[in-house]
Amino acid sequence: MATATWAIDASHSEIQFKVKHLVITTVTGNFKEFSGSVEAGDDFDGASISFEANTASINTNSEQRDGHLKSADFFDAETFPTLSFKSTSFTKDGDDFELVGNLTIKDVTLPVTLDVEYNGTATDPWGNVKAGFELKGKINRKDFGLAWNAITEAGSALVSEEVKLIANIQLVKQA
């Protein structure tokens, strides 16, 4: 089977996370700078996927919170400037896929499983072949050394340990 190389089209993609704050609201953040590539056949089954994000590009619409997230309490962006993902399997499951791979945050690498919805392939007006995917999953931030927290007067955690991951990715087929 012939394979092609695809690159993330960052201007048409987003990498987000959602975390409960005070157990009552959800804060959404994203990474502004990221890249990735996919080696795949026409149906993407068995694709090899790699991804990297600049931890200092984190954005939660709060400069103070972003500064805290970049600090040693969380991502320690100065010491660990990137987080990365490398797939170990990409398996077709009906119309969609299951993506399994190793996520590295700081100096911790752990396996994660993501559900992937394939949204189709299209050719843009300039002749570029594009493919769209939505990825969803969850991780426990403490497993990756992102352990900072505070307890409220009522005894609840300020920041949830569970982090929801959501990525909407547009790939562009490379010549």
Tab-separated table of C-alpha atoms in Angstrom:
chain	number	residue	atom	x	y	z
A	1	MET	CA	0.000	0.000	0.000
A	2	ALA	CA	1.400	3.384	-0.989
A	3	THR	CA	1.684	5.870	1.855
A	4	ALA	CA	1.653	9.639	1.843
A	5	THR	CA	2.960	12.221	4.273
A	6	TRP	CA	0.481	14.677	5.712
A	7	ALA	CA	1.265	17.757	7.831
A	8	ILE	CA	-0.965	19.563	10.302
A	9	ASP	CA	-2.363	22.760	8.790
A	10	ALA	CA	-2.020	24.815	11.981
A	11	SER	CA	-4.082	27.732	10.645
A	12	HIS	CA	-7.082	25.385	10.314
A	13	SER	CA	-6.489	23.275	13.440
A	14	GLU	CA	-6.803	23.696	17.194
A	15	ILE	CA	-5.448	21.817	20.190
A	16	GLN	CA	-7.597	22.392	23.283
A	17	PHE	CA	-7.959	21.164	26.830
A	18	LYS	CA	-10.739	21.615	29.363
A	19	VAL	CA	-10.324	21.523	33.147
A	20	LYS	CA	-12.911	21.973	35.886
A	21	HIS	CA	-12.257	24.983	38.130
A	22	LEU	CA	-13.766	24.975	41.648
A	23	VAL	CA	-15.744	21.911	40.476
A	24	ILE	CA	-18.407	24.262	39.061
A	25	THR	CA	-17.044	25.701	35.817
A	26	THR	CA	-14.837	24.588	32.981
A	27	VAL	CA	-11.794	26.523	31.832
A	28	THR	CA	-10.732	25.985	28.220
A	29	GLY	CA	-7.178	26.452	27.039
A	30	ASN	CA	-5.204	25.822	23.893
A	31	PHE	CA	-1.717	25.762	22.479
A	32	LYS	CA	-1.041	28.426	19.849
A	33	GLU	CA	2.126	26.801	18.455
A	34	PHE	CA	2.137	23.140	17.399
A	35	SER	CA	3.096	20.887	14.518
A	36	GLY	CA	2.695	17.304	13.525
A	37	SER	CA	2.852	14.797	10.743
A	38	VAL	CA	1.075	11.655	9.642
A	39	GLU	CA	2.313	8.817	7.447
A	40	ALA	CA	-0.732	7.030	6.052
A	41	GLY	CA	-2.350	5.154	3.235
A	42	ASP	CA	-5.551	6.356	1.571
A	43	ASP	CA	-7.867	5.112	4.350
A	44	PHE	CA	-5.556	6.237	7.231
A	45	ASP	CA	-5.875	2.805	8.927
A	46	GLY	CA	-2.563	1.994	10.599
A	47	ALA	CA	-1.275	5.559	10.210
A	48	SER	CA	1.832	6.686	12.074
A	49	ILE	CA	1.275	10.003	13.867
A	50	SER	CA	3.585	12.415	15.644
A	51	PHE	CA	2.769	15.739	17.271
A	52	GLU	CA	4.538	18.439	19.249
A	53	ALA	CA	3.331	21.599	21.025
A	54	ASN	CA	5.259	24.544	22.427
A	55	THR	CA	4.334	24.620	26.134
A	56	ALA	CA	5.075	28.357	26.363
A	57	SER	CA	2.346	28.964	23.754
A	58	ILE	CA	-0.381	27.941	26.224
A	59	ASN	CA	-3.377	30.286	26.214
A	60	THR	CA	-6.365	30.310	28.583
A	61	ASN	CA	-7.405	33.954	28.056
A	62	SER	CA	-5.835	34.916	31.393
A	63	GLU	CA	-2.269	36.218	31.356
A	64	GLN	CA	-1.841	35.499	35.080
A	65	ARG	CA	-3.131	31.907	34.760
A	66	ASP	CA	-1.039	31.322	31.611
A	67	GLY	CA	2.051	32.476	33.517
A	68	HIS	CA	1.249	30.035	36.314
A	69	LEU	CA	0.721	27.190	33.809
A	70	LYS	CA	4.127	27.925	32.234
A	71	SER	CA	5.796	27.831	35.677
A	72	ALA	CA	7.376	24.857	37.457
A	73	ASP	CA	4.012	24.245	39.205
A	74	PHE	CA	2.689	22.941	35.883
A	75	PHE	CA	4.445	22.688	32.474
A	76	ASP	CA	7.801	24.205	33.511
A	77	ALA	CA	8.051	25.601	29.982
A	78	GLU	CA	11.585	26.910	30.469
A	79	THR	CA	12.940	23.428	31.294
A	80	PHE	CA	10.480	21.459	29.111
A	81	PRO	CA	9.685	23.653	26.075
A	82	THR	CA	7.630	21.002	24.263
A	83	LEU	CA	5.105	18.303	24.920
A	84	SER	CA	4.898	15.501	22.373
A	85	PHE	CA	2.862	12.530	21.210
A	86	LYS	CA	3.918	9.520	19.134
A	87	SER	CA	1.360	6.946	18.032
A	88	THR	CA	1.715	3.226	18.647
A	89	SER	CA	-1.498	2.313	16.787
A	90	PHE	CA	-4.242	3.957	14.727
A	91	THR	CA	-7.024	1.440	14.245
A	92	LYS	CA	-10.189	1.800	12.196
A	93	ASP	CA	-13.313	1.333	14.331
A	94	GLY	CA	-16.339	1.521	11.994
A	95	ASP	CA	-16.224	4.977	10.403
A	96	ASP	CA	-13.885	6.276	13.073
A	97	PHE	CA	-10.553	5.364	14.670
A	98	GLU	CA	-8.894	4.599	17.981
A	99	LEU	CA	-5.539	6.320	18.432
A	100	VAL	CA	-3.124	4.903	20.995
A	101	GLY	CA	0.249	6.431	21.654
A	102	ASN	CA	2.749	7.835	24.104
A	103	LEU	CA	2.199	11.344	25.438
A	104	THR	CA	5.211	13.095	26.948
A	105	ILE	CA	4.671	16.057	29.255
A	106	LYS	CA	7.691	17.334	31.166
A	107	ASP	CA	9.819	14.211	31.740
A	108	VAL	CA	6.889	11.775	31.986
A	109	THR	CA	5.818	9.548	29.074
A	110	LEU	CA	2.603	7.554	29.423
A	111	PRO	CA	0.248	5.759	27.042
A	112	VAL	CA	-3.020	7.488	26.150
A	113	THR	CA	-5.995	6.439	24.057
A	114	LEU	CA	-7.965	8.949	21.998
A	115	ASP	CA	-11.217	8.546	20.083
A	116	VAL	CA	-10.877	9.926	16.574
A	117	GLU	CA	-13.719	10.990	14.314
A	118	TYR	CA	-12.769	11.109	10.639
A	119	ASN	CA	-14.571	14.040	8.985
A	120	GLY	CA	-13.547	13.316	5.409
A	121	THR	CA	-11.128	14.415	2.745
A	122	ALA	CA	-11.535	17.337	0.335
A	123	THR	CA	-9.502	19.316	-2.183
A	124	ASP	CA	-9.289	23.068	-1.579
A	125	PRO	CA	-9.527	25.670	-4.407
A	126	TRP	CA	-5.717	25.644	-4.799
A	127	GLY	CA	-5.509	21.888	-5.374
A	128	ASN	CA	-4.339	20.921	-1.867
A	129	VAL	CA	-5.767	17.653	-0.549
A	130	LYS	CA	-6.983	18.075	3.036
A	131	ALA	CA	-8.308	15.625	5.626
A	132	GLY	CA	-10.176	16.493	8.819
A	133	PHE	CA	-10.227	14.740	12.183
A	134	GLU	CA	-11.606	15.424	15.658
A	135	LEU	CA	-9.791	13.774	18.572
A	136	LYS	CA	-11.117	13.408	22.118
A	137	GLY	CA	-9.732	11.868	25.268
A	138	LYS	CA	-8.915	12.359	28.928
A	139	ILE	CA	-5.790	12.303	31.034
A	140	ASN	CA	-5.064	12.740	34.716
A	141	ARG	CA	-2.723	15.746	34.911
A	142	LYS	CA	-1.108	14.466	38.129
A	143	ASP	CA	0.143	11.384	36.259
A	144	PHE	CA	2.309	13.770	34.195
A	145	GLY	CA	3.698	15.717	37.151
A	146	LEU	CA	1.227	18.618	36.825
A	147	ALA	CA	0.319	18.225	40.481
A	148	TRP	CA	-0.174	21.770	41.834
A	149	ASN	CA	-3.515	22.407	43.495
A	150	ALA	CA	-5.174	24.341	46.278
A	151	ILE	CA	-8.116	23.427	48.492
A	152	THR	CA	-11.068	25.763	48.972
A	153	GLU	CA	-12.670	26.566	52.338
A	154	ALA	CA	-15.355	23.990	51.477
A	155	GLY	CA	-12.675	21.346	51.025
A	156	SER	CA	-12.907	20.940	47.252
A	157	ALA	CA	-9.996	21.124	44.840
A	158	LEU	CA	-9.410	24.376	42.995
A	159	VAL	CA	-8.398	22.540	39.784
A	160	SER	CA	-9.664	19.125	38.669
A	161	GLU	CA	-7.149	16.327	38.104
A	162	GLU	CA	-9.037	15.208	34.989
A	163	VAL	CA	-8.168	17.056	31.798
A	164	LYS	CA	-10.293	16.651	28.700
A	165	LEU	CA	-8.351	16.798	25.446
A	166	ILE	CA	-10.033	17.989	22.249
A	167	ALA	CA	-8.250	18.526	18.948
A	168	ASN	CA	-9.710	19.515	15.614
A	169	ILE	CA	-7.051	18.770	13.050
A	170	GLN	CA	-6.853	19.561	9.359
A	171	LEU	CA	-4.088	17.736	7.550
A	172	VAL	CA	-2.639	18.757	4.215
A	173	LYS	CA	-1.174	16.101	1.947
A	174	GLN	CA	2.471	16.813	1.107
A	175	ALA	CA	3.693	16.650	-2.497
